[in-house]
């Protein structure tokens, strides 16, 4: 099996960015959503983005932005990927990709097998699907997981990733059980909401990379 890609979401300081890069992450996530404890303004996100080395890709997480605000965000932050975490439709993603050429991911809350069936509508519109625990008011970062057994036999034409409740202690098991090609964590490497822990980031990446 190919090496599992690792994304650390909710990066908000230079120190934590440096720790994630040192740990060997493939993606760093910058959150632009005011209700999140990990929220960055566009200028803050742009400043951090400028410090990310070229081997690491930048994912900008957004929630139900208007087309004009989304265009402004892409211009200012210059992300490699935009992760849509609201009620955005396949048509929204398809239009975004056609207009910008920027990679588009769609996060989807998984409650049951029907959630995975519903994900089929995004095939051809999203570059990657990110399966997360169902939303409890915030777009991810809630520290809860869903039933990973649902993904044991998952096969689809669209690349995907696993999020929701992943920690240094369970990520290896999650990869073995689901075969996830990408794992994504935020609260699982924090000491408090929005406060990342350098040691937990290193441990998470090591566990994922060795699984």
PDB file of C-alpha atoms in Angstrom:
ATOM      1  CA  UNK A   1       0.000   0.000   0.000  1.00  0.00           C
ATOM      2  CA  UNK A   2       1.216   3.499  -0.813  1.00  0.00           C
ATOM      3  CA  UNK A   3       2.358   5.771   1.979  1.00  0.00           C
ATOM      4  CA  UNK A   4      -0.512   7.464   3.762  1.00  0.00           C
ATOM      5  CA  UNK A   5      -0.715  11.223   3.262  1.00  0.00           C
ATOM      6  CA  UNK A   6      -0.959  13.327   6.423  1.00  0.00           C
ATOM      7  CA  UNK A   7      -2.794  16.612   6.934  1.00  0.00           C
ATOM      8  CA  UNK A   8      -2.682  18.703  10.094  1.00  0.00           C
ATOM      9  CA  UNK A   9      -5.578  21.161  10.107  1.00  0.00           C
ATOM     10  CA  UNK A  10      -6.078  24.319  12.125  1.00  0.00           C
ATOM     11  CA  UNK A  11      -2.490  25.578  11.947  1.00  0.00           C
ATOM     12  CA  UNK A  12      -2.428  29.081  13.406  1.00  0.00           C
ATOM     13  CA  UNK A  13       1.144  29.975  14.407  1.00  0.00           C
ATOM     14  CA  UNK A  14       4.591  29.890  12.852  1.00  0.00           C
ATOM     15  CA  UNK A  15       5.841  27.600  15.639  1.00  0.00           C
ATOM     16  CA  UNK A  16       3.170  24.997  14.913  1.00  0.00           C
ATOM     17  CA  UNK A  17       3.651  25.312  11.172  1.00  0.00           C
ATOM     18  CA  UNK A  18       7.358  24.631  11.635  1.00  0.00           C
ATOM     19  CA  UNK A  19       6.605  21.621  13.850  1.00  0.00           C
ATOM     20  CA  UNK A  20       4.229  20.178  11.262  1.00  0.00           C
ATOM     21  CA  UNK A  21       6.732  20.647   8.454  1.00  0.00           C
ATOM     22  CA  UNK A  22       9.500  19.067  10.548  1.00  0.00           C
ATOM     23  CA  UNK A  23       7.231  16.088  11.276  1.00  0.00           C
ATOM     24  CA  UNK A  24       6.844  15.478   7.549  1.00  0.00           C
ATOM     25  CA  UNK A  25       3.242  16.466   6.853  1.00  0.00           C
ATOM     26  CA  UNK A  26       1.975  16.550   3.294  1.00  0.00           C
ATOM     27  CA  UNK A  27      -0.747  19.157   3.886  1.00  0.00           C
ATOM     28  CA  UNK A  28      -1.365  21.951   6.376  1.00  0.00           C
ATOM     29  CA  UNK A  29      -4.867  23.295   6.881  1.00  0.00           C
ATOM     30  CA  UNK A  30      -5.708  26.951   7.502  1.00  0.00           C
ATOM     31  CA  UNK A  31      -9.222  27.587   8.822  1.00  0.00           C
ATOM     32  CA  UNK A  32     -11.180  30.630   7.657  1.00  0.00           C
ATOM     33  CA  UNK A  33     -14.405  30.357   9.660  1.00  0.00           C
ATOM     34  CA  UNK A  34     -15.105  32.866  12.411  1.00  0.00           C
ATOM     35  CA  UNK A  35     -16.922  30.454  14.724  1.00  0.00           C
ATOM     36  CA  UNK A  36     -13.909  28.153  14.900  1.00  0.00           C
ATOM     37  CA  UNK A  37     -11.285  28.493  17.668  1.00  0.00           C
ATOM     38  CA  UNK A  38      -8.761  27.959  14.859  1.00  0.00           C
ATOM     39  CA  UNK A  39     -10.045  30.838  12.708  1.00  0.00           C
ATOM     40  CA  UNK A  40      -7.585  32.951  10.740  1.00  0.00           C
ATOM     41  CA  UNK A  41      -8.399  36.157   8.913  1.00  0.00           C
ATOM     42  CA  UNK A  42      -7.449  36.141   5.241  1.00  0.00           C
ATOM     43  CA  UNK A  43      -4.428  38.332   5.965  1.00  0.00           C
ATOM     44  CA  UNK A  44      -3.288  35.993   8.770  1.00  0.00           C
ATOM     45  CA  UNK A  45      -3.761  32.974   6.528  1.00  0.00           C
ATOM     46  CA  UNK A  46      -1.875  34.659   3.701  1.00  0.00           C
ATOM     47  CA  UNK A  47       1.025  35.459   6.026  1.00  0.00           C
ATOM     48  CA  UNK A  48       1.338  31.837   7.176  1.00  0.00           C
ATOM     49  CA  UNK A  49       0.860  30.556   3.645  1.00  0.00           C
ATOM     50  CA  UNK A  50       3.894  32.540   2.548  1.00  0.00           C
ATOM     51  CA  UNK A  51       6.034  30.599   5.035  1.00  0.00           C
ATOM     52  CA  UNK A  52       5.022  27.111   3.908  1.00  0.00           C
ATOM     53  CA  UNK A  53       7.801  25.310   2.006  1.00  0.00           C
ATOM     54  CA  UNK A  54       7.012  24.097  -1.515  1.00  0.00           C
ATOM     55  CA  UNK A  55       6.944  20.388  -0.622  1.00  0.00           C
ATOM     56  CA  UNK A  56       3.935  20.972   1.671  1.00  0.00           C
ATOM     57  CA  UNK A  57       0.534  21.846   0.221  1.00  0.00           C
ATOM     58  CA  UNK A  58      -1.764  24.428   1.776  1.00  0.00           C
ATOM     59  CA  UNK A  59      -5.454  23.674   2.309  1.00  0.00           C
ATOM     60  CA  UNK A  60      -7.819  26.573   3.038  1.00  0.00           C
ATOM     61  CA  UNK A  61     -10.949  25.458   4.904  1.00  0.00           C
ATOM     62  CA  UNK A  62     -14.072  27.509   4.157  1.00  0.00           C
ATOM     63  CA  UNK A  63     -17.755  27.247   5.036  1.00  0.00           C
ATOM     64  CA  UNK A  64     -20.534  28.499   2.755  1.00  0.00           C
ATOM     65  CA  UNK A  65     -18.669  31.529   1.419  1.00  0.00           C
ATOM     66  CA  UNK A  66     -20.267  33.690  -1.240  1.00  0.00           C
ATOM     67  CA  UNK A  67     -18.633  33.414  -4.681  1.00  0.00           C
ATOM     68  CA  UNK A  68     -17.126  36.896  -4.313  1.00  0.00           C
ATOM     69  CA  UNK A  69     -15.675  36.213  -0.859  1.00  0.00           C
ATOM     70  CA  UNK A  70     -14.345  32.847  -1.996  1.00  0.00           C
ATOM     71  CA  UNK A  71     -12.632  34.474  -4.979  1.00  0.00           C
ATOM     72  CA  UNK A  72     -11.071  37.044  -2.653  1.00  0.00           C
ATOM     73  CA  UNK A  73      -9.861  34.284  -0.321  1.00  0.00           C
ATOM     74  CA  UNK A  74      -8.191  32.409  -3.167  1.00  0.00           C
ATOM     75  CA  UNK A  75      -6.532  35.586  -4.463  1.00  0.00           C
ATOM     76  CA  UNK A  76      -5.188  36.552  -1.057  1.00  0.00           C
ATOM     77  CA  UNK A  77      -4.169  33.190   0.402  1.00  0.00           C
ATOM     78  CA  UNK A  78      -3.195  31.347  -2.819  1.00  0.00           C
ATOM     79  CA  UNK A  79      -4.024  27.884  -1.441  1.00  0.00           C
ATOM     80  CA  UNK A  80      -3.185  24.684  -3.260  1.00  0.00           C
ATOM     81  CA  UNK A  81      -6.535  23.259  -2.149  1.00  0.00           C
ATOM     82  CA  UNK A  82      -9.836  24.688  -0.934  1.00  0.00           C
ATOM     83  CA  UNK A  83     -11.696  22.395   1.478  1.00  0.00           C
ATOM     84  CA  UNK A  84     -15.441  23.018   1.438  1.00  0.00           C
ATOM     85  CA  UNK A  85     -16.990  22.234   4.808  1.00  0.00           C
ATOM     86  CA  UNK A  86     -20.518  23.640   4.594  1.00  0.00           C
ATOM     87  CA  UNK A  87     -23.528  22.890   2.431  1.00  0.00           C
ATOM     88  CA  UNK A  88     -21.728  23.466  -0.859  1.00  0.00           C
ATOM     89  CA  UNK A  89     -23.178  21.485  -3.767  1.00  0.00           C
ATOM     90  CA  UNK A  90     -21.378  19.507  -6.461  1.00  0.00           C
ATOM     91  CA  UNK A  91     -22.257  22.330  -8.860  1.00  0.00           C
ATOM     92  CA  UNK A  92     -20.533  24.856  -6.570  1.00  0.00           C
ATOM     93  CA  UNK A  93     -17.351  22.788  -6.551  1.00  0.00           C
ATOM     94  CA  UNK A  94     -17.422  22.204 -10.288  1.00  0.00           C
ATOM     95  CA  UNK A  95     -17.824  25.926 -10.975  1.00  0.00           C
ATOM     96  CA  UNK A  96     -15.033  26.747  -8.536  1.00  0.00           C
ATOM     97  CA  UNK A  97     -12.601  24.320 -10.131  1.00  0.00           C
ATOM     98  CA  UNK A  98     -13.436  25.523 -13.634  1.00  0.00           C
ATOM     99  CA  UNK A  99     -12.984  29.166 -12.660  1.00  0.00           C
ATOM    100  CA  UNK A 100      -9.800  28.881 -10.587  1.00  0.00           C
ATOM    101  CA  UNK A 101      -8.002  25.654 -11.437  1.00  0.00           C
ATOM    102  CA  UNK A 102      -7.533  25.165  -7.688  1.00  0.00           C
ATOM    103  CA  UNK A 103      -8.056  21.705  -6.236  1.00  0.00           C
ATOM    104  CA  UNK A 104     -11.381  21.291  -4.387  1.00  0.00           C
ATOM    105  CA  UNK A 105     -12.061  18.919  -1.499  1.00  0.00           C
ATOM    106  CA  UNK A 106     -15.491  18.288   0.009  1.00  0.00           C
ATOM    107  CA  UNK A 107     -15.809  17.290   3.662  1.00  0.00           C
ATOM    108  CA  UNK A 108     -18.798  15.067   4.395  1.00  0.00           C
ATOM    109  CA  UNK A 109     -20.185  13.931   7.737  1.00  0.00           C
ATOM    110  CA  UNK A 110     -20.682  10.163   7.879  1.00  0.00           C
ATOM    111  CA  UNK A 111     -23.582   8.809   9.938  1.00  0.00           C
ATOM    112  CA  UNK A 112     -24.182   5.493   8.203  1.00  0.00           C
ATOM    113  CA  UNK A 113     -23.742   3.628   4.912  1.00  0.00           C
ATOM    114  CA  UNK A 114     -26.247   5.993   3.324  1.00  0.00           C
ATOM    115  CA  UNK A 115     -23.823   8.865   3.855  1.00  0.00           C
ATOM    116  CA  UNK A 116     -21.262   7.098   1.699  1.00  0.00           C
ATOM    117  CA  UNK A 117     -23.885   6.469  -0.978  1.00  0.00           C
ATOM    118  CA  UNK A 118     -24.759  10.174  -0.921  1.00  0.00           C
ATOM    119  CA  UNK A 119     -21.092  11.004  -1.497  1.00  0.00           C
ATOM    120  CA  UNK A 120     -21.407   9.652  -5.043  1.00  0.00           C
ATOM    121  CA  UNK A 121     -22.946  12.950  -6.162  1.00  0.00           C
ATOM    122  CA  UNK A 122     -19.533  14.583  -5.741  1.00  0.00           C
ATOM    123  CA  UNK A 123     -17.684  12.183  -8.049  1.00  0.00           C
ATOM    124  CA  UNK A 124     -16.351  14.298 -10.895  1.00  0.00           C
ATOM    125  CA  UNK A 125     -16.924  17.546  -8.972  1.00  0.00           C
ATOM    126  CA  UNK A 126     -14.482  17.138  -6.061  1.00  0.00           C
ATOM    127  CA  UNK A 127     -10.798  16.257  -6.285  1.00  0.00           C
ATOM    128  CA  UNK A 128     -11.014  14.522  -2.915  1.00  0.00           C
ATOM    129  CA  UNK A 129     -13.728  13.592  -0.418  1.00  0.00           C
ATOM    130  CA  UNK A 130     -12.927  13.940   3.264  1.00  0.00           C
ATOM    131  CA  UNK A 131     -15.032  11.673   5.462  1.00  0.00           C
ATOM    132  CA  UNK A 132     -15.544  13.190   8.892  1.00  0.00           C
ATOM    133  CA  UNK A 133     -17.786  12.755  11.917  1.00  0.00           C
ATOM    134  CA  UNK A 134     -21.177  14.470  11.550  1.00  0.00           C
ATOM    135  CA  UNK A 135     -21.026  18.173  12.327  1.00  0.00           C
ATOM    136  CA  UNK A 136     -21.965  19.322  15.809  1.00  0.00           C
ATOM    137  CA  UNK A 137     -21.958  23.020  15.042  1.00  0.00           C
ATOM    138  CA  UNK A 138     -18.356  23.395  13.923  1.00  0.00           C
ATOM    139  CA  UNK A 139     -16.860  22.196  10.629  1.00  0.00           C
ATOM    140  CA  UNK A 140     -14.580  19.499  11.972  1.00  0.00           C
ATOM    141  CA  UNK A 141     -12.169  19.793  14.860  1.00  0.00           C
ATOM    142  CA  UNK A 142     -14.736  18.346  17.243  1.00  0.00           C
ATOM    143  CA  UNK A 143     -12.686  15.351  18.335  1.00  0.00           C
ATOM    144  CA  UNK A 144     -15.420  12.832  17.547  1.00  0.00           C
ATOM    145  CA  UNK A 145     -15.204   9.819  15.264  1.00  0.00           C
ATOM    146  CA  UNK A 146     -17.676   7.798  13.268  1.00  0.00           C
ATOM    147  CA  UNK A 147     -17.834   4.049  12.693  1.00  0.00           C
ATOM    148  CA  UNK A 148     -14.701   3.333  10.673  1.00  0.00           C
ATOM    149  CA  UNK A 149     -16.045  -0.111   9.772  1.00  0.00           C
ATOM    150  CA  UNK A 150     -18.224   1.689   7.223  1.00  0.00           C
ATOM    151  CA  UNK A 151     -15.118   2.359   5.147  1.00  0.00           C
ATOM    152  CA  UNK A 152     -13.625  -1.135   5.233  1.00  0.00           C
ATOM    153  CA  UNK A 153     -14.944  -2.031   1.790  1.00  0.00           C
ATOM    154  CA  UNK A 154     -15.307   1.501   0.402  1.00  0.00           C
ATOM    155  CA  UNK A 155     -14.442   1.784  -3.278  1.00  0.00           C
ATOM    156  CA  UNK A 156     -14.997   4.918  -5.325  1.00  0.00           C
ATOM    157  CA  UNK A 157     -13.471   6.775  -8.277  1.00  0.00           C
ATOM    158  CA  UNK A 158     -12.697   9.881  -6.205  1.00  0.00           C
ATOM    159  CA  UNK A 159      -9.667  10.026  -3.886  1.00  0.00           C
ATOM    160  CA  UNK A 160     -10.661  10.335  -0.249  1.00  0.00           C
ATOM    161  CA  UNK A 161      -9.371  10.907   3.246  1.00  0.00           C
ATOM    162  CA  UNK A 162     -10.344  10.132   6.833  1.00  0.00           C
ATOM    163  CA  UNK A 163     -10.945  12.727   9.557  1.00  0.00           C
ATOM    164  CA  UNK A 164     -12.792  12.925  12.838  1.00  0.00           C
ATOM    165  CA  UNK A 165     -11.374  11.918  16.205  1.00  0.00           C
ATOM    166  CA  UNK A 166      -7.967  10.834  14.918  1.00  0.00           C
ATOM    167  CA  UNK A 167      -5.172  10.931  17.509  1.00  0.00           C
ATOM    168  CA  UNK A 168      -1.578   9.710  17.777  1.00  0.00           C
ATOM    169  CA  UNK A 169      -2.853   6.620  19.610  1.00  0.00           C
ATOM    170  CA  UNK A 170      -5.540   5.526  17.138  1.00  0.00           C
ATOM    171  CA  UNK A 171      -4.412   6.738  13.710  1.00  0.00           C
ATOM    172  CA  UNK A 172      -2.430   3.578  12.904  1.00  0.00           C
ATOM    173  CA  UNK A 173      -5.453   1.401  13.701  1.00  0.00           C
ATOM    174  CA  UNK A 174      -7.663   3.683  11.609  1.00  0.00           C
ATOM    175  CA  UNK A 175      -5.368   3.322   8.610  1.00  0.00           C
ATOM    176  CA  UNK A 176      -5.137  -0.449   8.971  1.00  0.00           C
ATOM    177  CA  UNK A 177      -8.905  -0.797   9.262  1.00  0.00           C
ATOM    178  CA  UNK A 178      -9.981   1.565   6.482  1.00  0.00           C
ATOM    179  CA  UNK A 179      -6.996   1.733   4.139  1.00  0.00           C
ATOM    180  CA  UNK A 180      -7.346   5.518   4.190  1.00  0.00           C
ATOM    181  CA  UNK A 181      -5.010   7.114   1.642  1.00  0.00           C
ATOM    182  CA  UNK A 182      -5.015  10.358   3.668  1.00  0.00           C
ATOM    183  CA  UNK A 183      -5.567  11.102   7.356  1.00  0.00           C
ATOM    184  CA  UNK A 184      -6.491  14.499   8.737  1.00  0.00           C
ATOM    185  CA  UNK A 185      -6.407  15.665  12.352  1.00  0.00           C
ATOM    186  CA  UNK A 186      -6.949  18.904  14.229  1.00  0.00           C
ATOM    187  CA  UNK A 187      -8.217  18.570  17.800  1.00  0.00           C
ATOM    188  CA  UNK A 188      -6.431  15.201  18.082  1.00  0.00           C
ATOM    189  CA  UNK A 189      -3.084  17.015  18.297  1.00  0.00           C
ATOM    190  CA  UNK A 190      -4.204  19.828  20.605  1.00  0.00           C
ATOM    191  CA  UNK A 191      -3.781  20.523  24.316  1.00  0.00           C
ATOM    192  CA  UNK A 192      -6.866  22.802  24.278  1.00  0.00           C
ATOM    193  CA  UNK A 193      -9.270  23.955  21.537  1.00  0.00           C
ATOM    194  CA  UNK A 194      -7.195  25.739  18.914  1.00  0.00           C
ATOM    195  CA  UNK A 195      -3.890  25.159  20.767  1.00  0.00           C
ATOM    196  CA  UNK A 196      -1.720  22.647  18.938  1.00  0.00           C
ATOM    197  CA  UNK A 197       0.839  20.485  20.745  1.00  0.00           C
ATOM    198  CA  UNK A 198       4.214  20.067  19.062  1.00  0.00           C
ATOM    199  CA  UNK A 199       4.852  16.629  20.582  1.00  0.00           C
ATOM    200  CA  UNK A 200       1.421  15.337  19.591  1.00  0.00           C
ATOM    201  CA  UNK A 201       1.959  16.484  15.999  1.00  0.00           C
ATOM    202  CA  UNK A 202       5.259  14.602  15.842  1.00  0.00           C
ATOM    203  CA  UNK A 203       3.699  11.479  17.378  1.00  0.00           C
ATOM    204  CA  UNK A 204       0.704  11.577  15.022  1.00  0.00           C
ATOM    205  CA  UNK A 205       2.850  11.881  11.923  1.00  0.00           C
ATOM    206  CA  UNK A 206       5.191   9.108  13.076  1.00  0.00           C
ATOM    207  CA  UNK A 207       2.296   6.747  13.784  1.00  0.00           C
ATOM    208  CA  UNK A 208       0.635   7.473  10.447  1.00  0.00           C
ATOM    209  CA  UNK A 209       3.829   7.182   8.451  1.00  0.00           C
ATOM    210  CA  UNK A 210       4.823   3.872  10.056  1.00  0.00           C
ATOM    211  CA  UNK A 211       1.437   2.192   9.760  1.00  0.00           C
TER     212      UNK A 211
END
